Short mmCIF file of C-alpha atoms in Angstrom, two decimals:
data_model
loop_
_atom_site.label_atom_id
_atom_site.label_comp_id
_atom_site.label_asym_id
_atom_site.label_seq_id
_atom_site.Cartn_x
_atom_site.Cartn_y
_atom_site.Cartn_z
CA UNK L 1 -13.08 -20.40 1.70
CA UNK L 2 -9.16 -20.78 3.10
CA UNK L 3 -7.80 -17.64 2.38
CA UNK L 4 -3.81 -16.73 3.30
CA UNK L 5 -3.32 -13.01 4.11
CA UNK L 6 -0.09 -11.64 4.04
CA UNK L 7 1.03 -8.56 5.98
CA UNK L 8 0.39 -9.71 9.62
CA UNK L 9 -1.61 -7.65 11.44
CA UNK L 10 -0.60 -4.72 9.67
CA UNK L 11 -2.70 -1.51 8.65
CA UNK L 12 -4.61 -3.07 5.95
CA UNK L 13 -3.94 -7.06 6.58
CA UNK L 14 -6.01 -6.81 10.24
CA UNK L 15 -8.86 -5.43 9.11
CA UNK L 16 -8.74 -7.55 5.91
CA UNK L 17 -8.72 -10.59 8.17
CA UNK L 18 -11.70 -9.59 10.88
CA UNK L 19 -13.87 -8.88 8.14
CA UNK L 20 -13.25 -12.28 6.60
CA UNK L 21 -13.27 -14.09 9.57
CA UNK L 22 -16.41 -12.45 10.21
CA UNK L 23 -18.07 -13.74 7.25
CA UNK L 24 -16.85 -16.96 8.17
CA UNK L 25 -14.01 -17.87 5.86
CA UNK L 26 -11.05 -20.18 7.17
CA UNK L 27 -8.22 -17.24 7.83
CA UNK L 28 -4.24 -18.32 8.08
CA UNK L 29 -2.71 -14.59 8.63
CA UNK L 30 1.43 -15.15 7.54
CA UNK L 31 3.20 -13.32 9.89
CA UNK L 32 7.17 -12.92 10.59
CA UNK L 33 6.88 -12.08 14.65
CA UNK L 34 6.12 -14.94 16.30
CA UNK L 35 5.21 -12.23 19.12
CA UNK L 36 1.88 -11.95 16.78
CA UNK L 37 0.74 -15.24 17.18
CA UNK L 38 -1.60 -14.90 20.30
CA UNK L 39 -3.16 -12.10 18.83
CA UNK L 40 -3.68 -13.48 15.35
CA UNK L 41 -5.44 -16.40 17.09
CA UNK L 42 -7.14 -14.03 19.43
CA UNK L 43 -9.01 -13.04 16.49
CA UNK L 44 -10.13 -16.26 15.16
CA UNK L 45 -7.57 -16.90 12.75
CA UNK L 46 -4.38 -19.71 12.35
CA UNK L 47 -0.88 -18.04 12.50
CA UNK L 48 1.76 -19.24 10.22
CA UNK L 49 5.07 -17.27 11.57
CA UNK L 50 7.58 -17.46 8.94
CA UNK L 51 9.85 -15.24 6.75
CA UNK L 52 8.27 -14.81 3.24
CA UNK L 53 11.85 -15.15 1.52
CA UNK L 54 11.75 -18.53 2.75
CA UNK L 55 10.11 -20.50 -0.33
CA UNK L 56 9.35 -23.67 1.57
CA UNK L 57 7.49 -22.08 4.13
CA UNK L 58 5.42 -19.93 2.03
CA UNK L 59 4.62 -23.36 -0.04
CA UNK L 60 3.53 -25.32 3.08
CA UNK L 61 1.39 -22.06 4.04
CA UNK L 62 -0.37 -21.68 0.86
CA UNK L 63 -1.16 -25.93 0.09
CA UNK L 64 -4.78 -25.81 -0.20
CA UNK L 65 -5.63 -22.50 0.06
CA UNK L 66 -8.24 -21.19 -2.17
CA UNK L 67 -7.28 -17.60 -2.37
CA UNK L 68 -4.40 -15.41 -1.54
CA UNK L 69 -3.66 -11.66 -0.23
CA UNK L 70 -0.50 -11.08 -1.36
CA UNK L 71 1.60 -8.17 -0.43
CA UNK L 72 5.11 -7.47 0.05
CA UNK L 73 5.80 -5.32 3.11
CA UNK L 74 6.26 -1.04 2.88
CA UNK L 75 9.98 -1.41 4.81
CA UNK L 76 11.95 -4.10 2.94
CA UNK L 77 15.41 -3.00 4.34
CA UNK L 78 17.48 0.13 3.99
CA UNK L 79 19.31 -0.89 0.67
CA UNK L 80 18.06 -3.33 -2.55
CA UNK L 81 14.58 -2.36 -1.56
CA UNK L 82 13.21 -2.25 -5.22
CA UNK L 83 15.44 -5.46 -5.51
CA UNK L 84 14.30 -7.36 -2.72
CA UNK L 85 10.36 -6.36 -2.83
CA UNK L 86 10.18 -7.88 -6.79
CA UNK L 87 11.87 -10.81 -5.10
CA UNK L 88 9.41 -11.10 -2.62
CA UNK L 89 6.96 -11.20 -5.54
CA UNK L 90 8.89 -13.75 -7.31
CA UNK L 91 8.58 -16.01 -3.77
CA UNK L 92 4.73 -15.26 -3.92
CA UNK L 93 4.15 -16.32 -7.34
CA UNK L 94 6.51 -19.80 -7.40
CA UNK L 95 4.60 -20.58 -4.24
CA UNK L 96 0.94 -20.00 -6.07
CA UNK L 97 2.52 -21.92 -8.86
CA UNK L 98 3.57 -25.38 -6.65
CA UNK L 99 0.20 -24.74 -4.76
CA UNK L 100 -2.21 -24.21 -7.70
CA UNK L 101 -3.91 -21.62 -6.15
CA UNK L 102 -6.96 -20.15 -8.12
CA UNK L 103 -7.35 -16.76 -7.05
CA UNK L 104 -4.63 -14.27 -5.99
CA UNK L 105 -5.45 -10.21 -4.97
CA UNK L 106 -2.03 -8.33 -4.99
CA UNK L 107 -1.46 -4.91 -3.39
CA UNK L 108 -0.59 -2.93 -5.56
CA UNK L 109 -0.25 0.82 -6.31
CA UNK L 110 -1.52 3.88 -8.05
CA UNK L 111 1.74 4.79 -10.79
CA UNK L 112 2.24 1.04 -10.94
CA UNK L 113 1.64 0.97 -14.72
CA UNK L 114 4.83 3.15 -15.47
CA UNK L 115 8.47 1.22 -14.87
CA UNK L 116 9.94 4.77 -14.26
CA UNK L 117 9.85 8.28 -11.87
CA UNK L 118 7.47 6.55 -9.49
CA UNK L 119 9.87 5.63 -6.39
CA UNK L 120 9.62 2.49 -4.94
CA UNK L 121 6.05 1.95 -6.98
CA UNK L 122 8.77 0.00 -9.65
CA UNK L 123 8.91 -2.60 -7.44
CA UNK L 124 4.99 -3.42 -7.49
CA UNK L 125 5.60 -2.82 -11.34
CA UNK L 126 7.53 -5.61 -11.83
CA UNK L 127 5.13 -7.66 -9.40
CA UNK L 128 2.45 -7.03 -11.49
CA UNK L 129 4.14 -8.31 -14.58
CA UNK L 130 4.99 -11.66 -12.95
CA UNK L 131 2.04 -12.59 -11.88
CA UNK L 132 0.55 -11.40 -15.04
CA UNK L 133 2.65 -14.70 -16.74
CA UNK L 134 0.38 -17.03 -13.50
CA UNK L 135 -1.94 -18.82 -16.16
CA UNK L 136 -3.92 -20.92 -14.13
CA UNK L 137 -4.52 -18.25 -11.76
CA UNK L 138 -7.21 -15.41 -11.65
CA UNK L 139 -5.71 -12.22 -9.91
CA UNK L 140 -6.97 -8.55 -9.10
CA UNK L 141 -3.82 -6.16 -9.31
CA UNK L 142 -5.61 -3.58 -6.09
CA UNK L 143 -3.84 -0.54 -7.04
CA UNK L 144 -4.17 1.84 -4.14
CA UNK L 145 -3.61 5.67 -3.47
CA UNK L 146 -1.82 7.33 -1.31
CA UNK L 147 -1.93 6.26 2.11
CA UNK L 148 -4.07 8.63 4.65
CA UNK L 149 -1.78 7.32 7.52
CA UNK L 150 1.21 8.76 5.68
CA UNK L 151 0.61 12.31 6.96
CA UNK L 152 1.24 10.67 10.50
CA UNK L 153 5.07 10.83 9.29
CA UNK L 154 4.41 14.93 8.81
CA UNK L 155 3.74 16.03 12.64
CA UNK L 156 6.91 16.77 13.08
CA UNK L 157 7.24 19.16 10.49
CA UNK L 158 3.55 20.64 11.57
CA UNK L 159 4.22 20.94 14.94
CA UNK L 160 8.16 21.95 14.72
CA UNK L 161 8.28 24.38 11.35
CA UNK L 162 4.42 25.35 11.09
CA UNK L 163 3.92 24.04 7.55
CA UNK L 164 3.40 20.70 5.39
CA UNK L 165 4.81 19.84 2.44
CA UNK L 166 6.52 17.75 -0.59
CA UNK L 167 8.39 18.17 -3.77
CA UNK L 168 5.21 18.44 -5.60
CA UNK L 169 3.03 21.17 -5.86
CA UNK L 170 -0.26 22.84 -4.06
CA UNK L 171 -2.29 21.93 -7.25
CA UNK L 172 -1.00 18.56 -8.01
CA UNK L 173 -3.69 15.96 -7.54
CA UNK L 174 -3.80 13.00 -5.77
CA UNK L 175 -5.21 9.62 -5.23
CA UNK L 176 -5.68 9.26 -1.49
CA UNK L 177 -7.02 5.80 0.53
CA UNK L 178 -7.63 4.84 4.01
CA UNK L 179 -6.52 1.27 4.77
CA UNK L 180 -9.81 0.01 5.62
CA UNK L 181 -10.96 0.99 2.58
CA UNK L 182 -8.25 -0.98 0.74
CA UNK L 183 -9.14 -4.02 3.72
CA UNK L 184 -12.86 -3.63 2.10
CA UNK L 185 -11.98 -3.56 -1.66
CA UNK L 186 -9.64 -6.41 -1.04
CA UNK L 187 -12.59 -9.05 0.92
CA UNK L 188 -14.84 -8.80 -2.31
CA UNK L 189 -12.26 -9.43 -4.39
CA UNK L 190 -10.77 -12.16 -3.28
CA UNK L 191 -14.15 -14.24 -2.70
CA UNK L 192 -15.58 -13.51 -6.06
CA UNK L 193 -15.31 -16.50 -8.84
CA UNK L 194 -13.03 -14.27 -11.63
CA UNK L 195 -10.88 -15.47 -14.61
CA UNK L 196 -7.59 -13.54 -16.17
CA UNK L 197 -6.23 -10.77 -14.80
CA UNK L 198 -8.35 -7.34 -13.70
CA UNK L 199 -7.25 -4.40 -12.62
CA UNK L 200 -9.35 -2.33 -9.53
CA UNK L 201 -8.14 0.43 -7.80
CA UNK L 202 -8.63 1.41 -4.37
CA UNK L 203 -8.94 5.52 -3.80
CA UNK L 204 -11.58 6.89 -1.28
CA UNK L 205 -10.81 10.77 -2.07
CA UNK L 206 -9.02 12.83 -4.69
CA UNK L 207 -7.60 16.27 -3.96
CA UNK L 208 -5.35 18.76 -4.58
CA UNK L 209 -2.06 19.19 -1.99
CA UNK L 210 -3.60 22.36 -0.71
CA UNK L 211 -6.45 20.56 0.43
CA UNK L 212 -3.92 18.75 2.91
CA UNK L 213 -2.80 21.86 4.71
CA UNK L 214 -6.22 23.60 5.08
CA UNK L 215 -8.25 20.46 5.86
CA UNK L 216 -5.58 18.80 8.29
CA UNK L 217 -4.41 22.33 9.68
CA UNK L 218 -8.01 23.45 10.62
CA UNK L 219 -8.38 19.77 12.08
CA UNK L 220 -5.92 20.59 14.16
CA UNK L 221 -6.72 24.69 14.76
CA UNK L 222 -3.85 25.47 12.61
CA UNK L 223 -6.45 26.40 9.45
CA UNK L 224 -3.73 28.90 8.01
CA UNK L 225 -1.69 25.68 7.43
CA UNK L 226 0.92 26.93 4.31
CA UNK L 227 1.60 24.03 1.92
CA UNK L 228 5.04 24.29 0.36
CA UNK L 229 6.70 22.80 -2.26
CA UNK L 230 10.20 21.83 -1.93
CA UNK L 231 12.97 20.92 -4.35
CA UNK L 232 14.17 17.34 -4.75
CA UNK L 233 17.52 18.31 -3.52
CA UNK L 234 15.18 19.95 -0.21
CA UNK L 235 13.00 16.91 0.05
CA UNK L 236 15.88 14.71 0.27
CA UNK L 237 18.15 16.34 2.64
CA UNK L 238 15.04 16.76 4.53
CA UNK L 239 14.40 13.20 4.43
CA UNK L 240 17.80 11.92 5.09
CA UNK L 241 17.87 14.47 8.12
CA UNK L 242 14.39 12.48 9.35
CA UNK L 243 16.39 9.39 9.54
CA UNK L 244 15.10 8.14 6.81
CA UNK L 245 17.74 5.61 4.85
CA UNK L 246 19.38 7.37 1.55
CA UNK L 247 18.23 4.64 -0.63
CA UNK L 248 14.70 5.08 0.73
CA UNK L 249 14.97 8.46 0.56
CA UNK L 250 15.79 8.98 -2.96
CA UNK L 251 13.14 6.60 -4.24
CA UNK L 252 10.23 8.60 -2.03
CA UNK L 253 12.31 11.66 -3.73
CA UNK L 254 11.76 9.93 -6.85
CA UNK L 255 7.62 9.27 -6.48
CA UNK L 256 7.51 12.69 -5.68
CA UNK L 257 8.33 13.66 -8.70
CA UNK L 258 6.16 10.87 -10.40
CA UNK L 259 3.25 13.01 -8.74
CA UNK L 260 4.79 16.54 -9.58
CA UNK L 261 5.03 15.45 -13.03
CA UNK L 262 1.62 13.27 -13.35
CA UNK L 263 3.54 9.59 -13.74
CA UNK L 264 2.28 8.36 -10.71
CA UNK L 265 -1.48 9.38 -11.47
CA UNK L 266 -1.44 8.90 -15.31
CA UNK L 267 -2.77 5.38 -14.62
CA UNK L 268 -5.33 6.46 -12.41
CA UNK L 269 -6.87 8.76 -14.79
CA UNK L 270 -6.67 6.52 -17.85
CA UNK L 271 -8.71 4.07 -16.27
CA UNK L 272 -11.62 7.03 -15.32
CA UNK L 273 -10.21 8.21 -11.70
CA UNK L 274 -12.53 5.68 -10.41
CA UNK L 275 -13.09 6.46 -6.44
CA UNK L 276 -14.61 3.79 -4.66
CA UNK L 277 -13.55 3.95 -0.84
CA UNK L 278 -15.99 5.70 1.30
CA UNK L 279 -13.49 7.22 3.65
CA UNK L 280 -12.67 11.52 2.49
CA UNK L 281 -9.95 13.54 3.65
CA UNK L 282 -12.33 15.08 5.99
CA UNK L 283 -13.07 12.32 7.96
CA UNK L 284 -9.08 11.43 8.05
CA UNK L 285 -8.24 14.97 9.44
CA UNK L 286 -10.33 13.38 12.31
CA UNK L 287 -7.34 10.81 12.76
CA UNK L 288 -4.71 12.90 12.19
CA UNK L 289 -5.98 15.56 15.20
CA UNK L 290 -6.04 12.71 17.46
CA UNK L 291 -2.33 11.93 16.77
CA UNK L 292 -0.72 15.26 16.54
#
């Protein structure tokens, strides 16, 4: 099959593409940094550098193709990020649309049913609905948990303050994933021969936020890890004080409430919690001890 992948060689899109390219599929990996085009190739796939809010290009890219990964990247700028990611879905789906393509699997999230208290999740939202209206096109909406990899961004804290921590609390439960489990969910779907739109979600663990301290502190010989649970106002200021972009900071602010107040999993536990991914926060903690 010729299969597009969006995301360069990012945390999910690289592994996505080696294991396709392994099983012998014709891979074009879209990528905005031309720097990435000897390593895209490197790999056995064709680069197509170009910005995805460029129409034309994403139109030439896709002619042909017979399936798509389509995601919109985490860091969409520091303001209009809601804004500009549903227009990056809007690009996606006119380009399916003047291509034809048949199959399409979009990255999507955990919380992505709900239009509300889930952060910059809206976004994927309104994604979803868009290319629910693509009617000559099959598409898997691959609704992911958290990232794993996110608790890279919490060293800091760990190693400056002593304790981890969000505005949601140490029994709130959460959807977690490891991006090569999404990479794996995402190369069966987008070979298999599907009508309409489905619905599959991508979660490798489920666990309460005090499972985050002990299992990543002991990782780490810090087992007495405290998990706290900050206000909004704390989590923002905190945020902000990262360097983290207001706008950007107020819509994480916002999913953590989503998952304080069950939004963000609601969806996730309507459809049966179903956990898939083989990777647990155990063998994470593994990860995150070689990083800290």
């Amino acid at each position: 099959m010729k299969i597009i992948v969006t995301g360069s060689l990012g945390n999910v899109a690289k592994p996505l593409a080696q294991q396709l390219i392994a099983e012998g599929h014709d891979i074009t990996v879209i990528s905005s940094n031309e720097s990435k085009k000897n390593e895209i190739e490197s790999l056995g796939a064709k680069a197509a550098i170009g910005s995805i809010t460029d129409l034309d290009f994403l139109v030439k890219t896709f002619e042909g193709a017979d399936a798509v990964f389509a995601m919109t990247p985490p860091n969409m700028g520091a303001v209009n990020i809601v804004e500009d990611t549903v227009n990056a879905g809007k690009n996606y789906a006119e380009a399916i649309k003047k291509t034809n393509v048949k199959r399409v699997v979009m990255l999507s999230s955990v919380g992505a049913a709900s239009p509300v208290e889930n952060g910059p999740i809206k976004g994927l939202h309104h994604i979803e609905n868009i290319y629910n209206g693509l009617e000559e096109t099959s598409v898997t909406f691959l609704r992911a948990g958290y990232f794993y990899i996110n608790f890279f961004n919490d060293i800091p804290l760990v190693k400056n303050v002593g304790i981890i921590g969000g505005n949601y609390p140490e029994n709130a439960s959460i959807p977690l994933v490891h991006p090569n489990d999404i990479a794996k969910a995402a190369a069966e779907e987008l070979v298999k021969n599907t009508e309409g739109k489905t619905i599959r979600y991508a979660v490798g663990d489920v666990r309460n936020s005090s499972d985050f301290a002990s299992v990543l502190g002991s990782a780490i010989g810090k087992p007495e890890l405290p998990w706290v649970e900050f206000t909004d106002e704390e989590y923002l200021n905190g945020a902000v004080q990262a360097g983290l972009p207001q706008e950007m900071a107020e819509l994480y602010t916002e999913m953590g409430k989503g998952m304080r107040t069950g939004v963000v999993q609601a969806d996730f536990i309507d459809h049966g919690s179903p956990v898939t991914g083989s990777t647990k926060l155990e063998d994470f903690a593994k990860e995150f001890a070689s990083k800290f």
